[in-house]
Amino acid sequence: MIAVITGDIVNSRKVNSEIWLPKLKEYFSQIISEPEKWEIYRGDSFQLEVPVENALEIALCIKALIKSNTIIDARMSIGIGEKDFKGKKITESYGTAFIHSGESFEKIKNNTLILKSQFDDFDEYFNPTLKLLSFISDNWKPVTSETIFYALTHKKLMQKEIAERLSKDSTTINKALKRGGYDEIIEIINLYSKKILQCLN
């Protein structure tokens, strides 16, 4: 079982891609060792294959990374399932994970996060939660987004250490994390990982 994240950048034409594209490529390269498991195509669309239990956290990291810029945002669908064929590029691979990801992406309307698996109870349980996560994360300001991205990708660091690395005051970091709902997001990420692993077992 794998997870496939399909996404695109909202309002990408309003911003020079040099502002966000190198950062996104760098992040994908850091979390995925095999280059054929991710691709950015058509200028502002992307797809990546990730471990099932990490999919929601990675999607939120992508969102936080992109929203470090005021104008743009990211819409994403998480498809959970099998990979029946491995292509030279991820966009040439095939299986239920890819079908679920593509089908659910087409259904994104007023929110920016959605998932689809073969576990109907899991989908019905989690998609309302993702709508709420969308509502929260869609309103992140750049400072909040940058802080949440750094906190999610450096979980072992204390807030004081994050403040030092981002050259900000500890109070600023604390306020940004609270404003962005960081503690609650961590709870939802952990709940997602626990529930999906229970489904798989």
CSV table of C-alpha atoms in Angstrom, one decimal:
chain,number,residue,atom,x,y,z
A,1,MET,CA,0.0,0.0,0.0
A,2,ILE,CA,1.2,3.5,-0.9
A,3,ALA,CA,-0.1,7.0,-0.8
A,4,VAL,CA,0.0,9.3,-3.8
A,5,ILE,CA,-0.4,13.1,-3.4
A,6,THR,CA,-1.7,14.9,-6.4
A,7,GLY,CA,-1.7,18.7,-6.3
A,8,ASP,CA,-1.4,22.1,-7.9
A,9,ILE,CA,-0.5,25.6,-7.0
A,10,VAL,CA,-3.4,28.1,-6.7
A,11,ASN,CA,-2.7,31.5,-8.3
A,12,SER,CA,0.6,30.3,-9.7
A,13,ARG,CA,0.5,32.7,-12.6
A,14,LYS,CA,0.5,35.7,-10.3
A,15,VAL,CA,3.9,34.8,-8.9
A,16,ASN,CA,7.3,34.1,-10.5
A,17,SER,CA,7.9,30.3,-10.2
A,18,GLU,CA,11.5,31.0,-9.1
A,19,ILE,CA,10.0,32.1,-5.7
A,20,TRP,CA,8.4,28.7,-4.9
A,21,LEU,CA,9.6,26.1,-7.4
A,22,PRO,CA,13.2,25.6,-6.2
A,23,LYS,CA,12.0,25.3,-2.6
A,24,LEU,CA,9.4,22.7,-3.5
A,25,LYS,CA,12.0,20.7,-5.5
A,26,GLU,CA,14.4,20.8,-2.6
A,27,TYR,CA,11.7,19.6,-0.2
A,28,PHE,CA,10.7,16.7,-2.5
A,29,SER,CA,14.4,15.7,-2.9
A,30,GLN,CA,14.9,15.7,0.9
A,31,ILE,CA,12.0,13.5,1.7
A,32,ILE,CA,12.0,11.1,-1.3
A,33,SER,CA,15.3,9.4,-2.1
A,34,GLU,CA,14.1,8.0,-5.5
A,35,PRO,CA,13.6,10.8,-8.1
A,36,GLU,CA,11.1,8.7,-10.1
A,37,LYS,CA,8.7,8.9,-7.1
A,38,TRP,CA,8.0,12.6,-7.6
A,39,GLU,CA,7.4,15.0,-10.5
A,40,ILE,CA,6.4,18.6,-11.1
A,41,TYR,CA,4.7,19.0,-14.4
A,42,ARG,CA,2.7,21.5,-16.5
A,43,GLY,CA,4.5,24.2,-14.6
A,44,ASP,CA,2.3,24.2,-11.4
A,45,SER,CA,1.1,20.6,-10.9
A,46,PHE,CA,2.9,17.9,-8.9
A,47,GLN,CA,2.6,14.3,-7.9
A,48,LEU,CA,4.5,12.3,-5.4
A,49,GLU,CA,4.5,8.8,-3.9
A,50,VAL,CA,4.9,8.7,-0.1
A,51,PRO,CA,4.5,6.2,2.8
A,52,VAL,CA,0.8,5.9,3.7
A,53,GLU,CA,1.3,6.9,7.4
A,54,ASN,CA,3.2,10.1,6.5
A,55,ALA,CA,0.9,11.4,3.7
A,56,LEU,CA,-1.1,13.9,5.7
A,57,GLU,CA,2.0,15.4,7.4
A,58,ILE,CA,3.8,15.7,4.0
A,59,ALA,CA,0.7,17.4,2.4
A,60,LEU,CA,0.6,19.9,5.3
A,61,CYS,CA,4.3,20.6,4.9
A,62,ILE,CA,3.8,21.3,1.2
A,63,LYS,CA,1.0,23.7,2.0
A,64,ALA,CA,3.0,25.5,4.7
A,65,LEU,CA,6.0,25.7,2.3
A,66,ILE,CA,3.9,27.2,-0.5
A,67,LYS,CA,1.9,29.6,1.7
A,68,SER,CA,5.2,31.2,2.9
A,69,ASN,CA,4.3,33.4,-0.1
A,70,THR,CA,1.3,35.7,0.4
A,71,ILE,CA,-0.5,35.1,-2.9
A,72,ILE,CA,-0.2,31.3,-3.7
A,73,ASP,CA,-1.7,28.2,-2.1
A,74,ALA,CA,-1.7,24.5,-2.7
A,75,ARG,CA,-4.7,22.1,-3.4
A,76,MET,CA,-4.0,18.4,-2.8
A,77,SER,CA,-5.6,15.0,-2.8
A,78,ILE,CA,-4.2,12.0,-1.0
A,79,GLY,CA,-5.0,8.7,-2.7
A,80,ILE,CA,-4.3,5.5,-0.8
A,81,GLY,CA,-4.1,2.1,-2.5
A,82,GLU,CA,-1.8,-0.2,-4.5
A,83,LYS,CA,0.8,0.4,-7.2
A,84,ASP,CA,0.4,-2.2,-9.9
A,85,PHE,CA,2.8,-0.7,-12.4
A,86,LYS,CA,6.0,1.3,-11.9
A,87,GLY,CA,6.8,3.7,-14.7
A,88,LYS,CA,10.0,5.6,-15.4
A,89,LYS,CA,8.2,8.7,-14.1
A,90,ILE,CA,5.5,8.7,-11.4
A,91,THR,CA,3.0,10.1,-13.9
A,92,GLU,CA,3.5,6.9,-15.9
A,93,SER,CA,2.9,4.6,-12.9
A,94,TYR,CA,-0.5,3.0,-12.3
A,95,GLY,CA,-2.6,1.4,-9.6
A,96,THR,CA,-5.5,2.2,-7.2
A,97,ALA,CA,-3.5,4.7,-5.3
A,98,PHE,CA,-3.1,6.8,-8.5
A,99,ILE,CA,-6.7,6.3,-9.5
A,100,HIS,CA,-8.0,7.4,-6.0
A,101,SER,CA,-5.7,10.4,-5.9
A,102,GLY,CA,-6.7,11.6,-9.4
A,103,GLU,CA,-10.5,11.0,-8.8
A,104,SER,CA,-10.5,12.8,-5.5
A,105,PHE,CA,-8.5,15.7,-6.9
A,106,GLU,CA,-11.2,16.3,-9.5
A,107,LYS,CA,-13.7,16.6,-6.6
A,108,ILE,CA,-11.9,19.4,-4.8
A,109,LYS,CA,-14.2,22.4,-4.7
A,110,ASN,CA,-14.3,24.7,-1.7
A,111,ASN,CA,-11.5,23.1,0.3
A,112,THR,CA,-7.9,22.4,-0.5
A,113,LEU,CA,-7.3,18.9,1.1
A,114,ILE,CA,-9.2,15.6,0.4
A,115,LEU,CA,-8.4,11.9,0.6
A,116,LYS,CA,-9.7,8.7,-0.9
A,117,SER,CA,-9.0,5.1,-0.1
A,118,GLN,CA,-10.8,1.8,-0.3
A,119,PHE,CA,-11.8,2.1,3.3
A,120,ASP,CA,-15.1,4.0,3.2
A,121,ASP,CA,-15.5,4.4,7.0
A,122,PHE,CA,-12.0,5.9,7.1
A,123,ASP,CA,-12.8,8.3,4.3
A,124,GLU,CA,-16.1,9.4,5.9
A,125,TYR,CA,-14.3,9.8,9.2
A,126,PHE,CA,-11.4,11.9,7.9
A,127,ASN,CA,-12.6,14.0,5.1
A,128,PRO,CA,-14.7,16.3,7.3
A,129,THR,CA,-11.5,16.7,9.4
A,130,LEU,CA,-9.6,17.6,6.3
A,131,LYS,CA,-12.2,20.3,5.5
A,132,LEU,CA,-11.5,21.9,8.9
A,133,LEU,CA,-7.8,21.6,8.3
A,134,SER,CA,-8.2,23.3,5.0
A,135,PHE,CA,-10.2,26.1,6.6
A,136,ILE,CA,-7.4,26.6,9.2
A,137,SER,CA,-4.4,26.3,6.8
A,138,ASP,CA,-6.0,28.4,4.0
A,139,ASN,CA,-5.8,31.3,6.4
A,140,TRP,CA,-2.2,30.9,7.4
A,141,LYS,CA,-0.2,34.1,6.8
A,142,PRO,CA,3.4,33.8,5.5
A,143,VAL,CA,5.1,34.1,9.0
A,144,THR,CA,2.8,31.4,10.4
A,145,SER,CA,3.3,29.2,7.3
A,146,GLU,CA,7.1,29.5,7.5
A,147,THR,CA,7.1,28.7,11.3
A,148,ILE,CA,4.8,25.7,10.9
A,149,PHE,CA,6.8,24.3,8.0
A,150,TYR,CA,10.0,24.5,10.1
A,151,ALA,CA,8.3,23.1,13.2
A,152,LEU,CA,6.9,20.1,11.2
A,153,THR,CA,10.2,19.4,9.5
A,154,HIS,CA,12.3,19.8,12.7
A,155,LYS,CA,10.1,18.2,15.4
A,156,LYS,CA,12.9,17.5,17.8
A,157,LEU,CA,13.8,21.2,18.1
A,158,MET,CA,12.5,23.3,21.0
A,159,GLN,CA,10.7,26.6,20.2
A,160,LYS,CA,13.8,28.5,21.4
A,161,GLU,CA,16.0,26.6,18.9
A,162,ILE,CA,13.5,27.3,16.0
A,163,ALA,CA,13.5,31.0,16.9
A,164,GLU,CA,17.3,31.0,16.7
A,165,ARG,CA,17.4,29.3,13.4
A,166,LEU,CA,14.7,31.5,11.9
A,167,SER,CA,16.3,34.6,13.5
A,168,LYS,CA,13.1,35.5,15.3
A,169,ASP,CA,12.0,36.1,18.9
A,170,SER,CA,10.8,33.0,20.9
A,171,THR,CA,7.5,34.9,21.6
A,172,THR,CA,7.0,35.4,17.8
A,173,ILE,CA,7.5,31.7,17.2
A,174,ASN,CA,5.1,30.7,20.0
A,175,LYS,CA,2.4,33.1,18.8
A,176,ALA,CA,2.8,31.9,15.2
A,177,LEU,CA,2.4,28.2,16.2
A,178,LYS,CA,-0.7,29.0,18.3
A,179,ARG,CA,-2.2,31.1,15.6
A,180,GLY,CA,-1.7,28.3,13.0
A,181,GLY,CA,-3.2,25.6,15.3
A,182,TYR,CA,0.1,23.7,15.4
A,183,ASP,CA,-0.6,21.6,18.5
A,184,GLU,CA,-4.0,20.6,17.2
A,185,ILE,CA,-2.5,19.8,13.7
A,186,ILE,CA,0.0,17.5,15.3
A,187,GLU,CA,-2.8,15.6,17.1
A,188,ILE,CA,-4.7,15.2,13.8
A,189,ILE,CA,-1.5,14.0,12.0
A,190,ASN,CA,-1.0,11.4,14.7
A,191,LEU,CA,-4.6,10.3,14.7
A,192,TYR,CA,-4.5,10.0,10.9
A,193,SER,CA,-1.3,7.8,11.1
A,194,LYS,CA,-2.8,5.6,13.8
A,195,LYS,CA,-6.2,5.1,12.0
A,196,ILE,CA,-4.8,4.4,8.6
A,197,LEU,CA,-2.3,1.8,10.0
A,198,GLN,CA,-5.2,0.2,11.8
A,199,CYS,CA,-7.1,-0.1,8.5
A,200,LEU,CA,-4.1,-1.6,6.8
A,201,ASN,CA,-3.6,-4.2,9.6
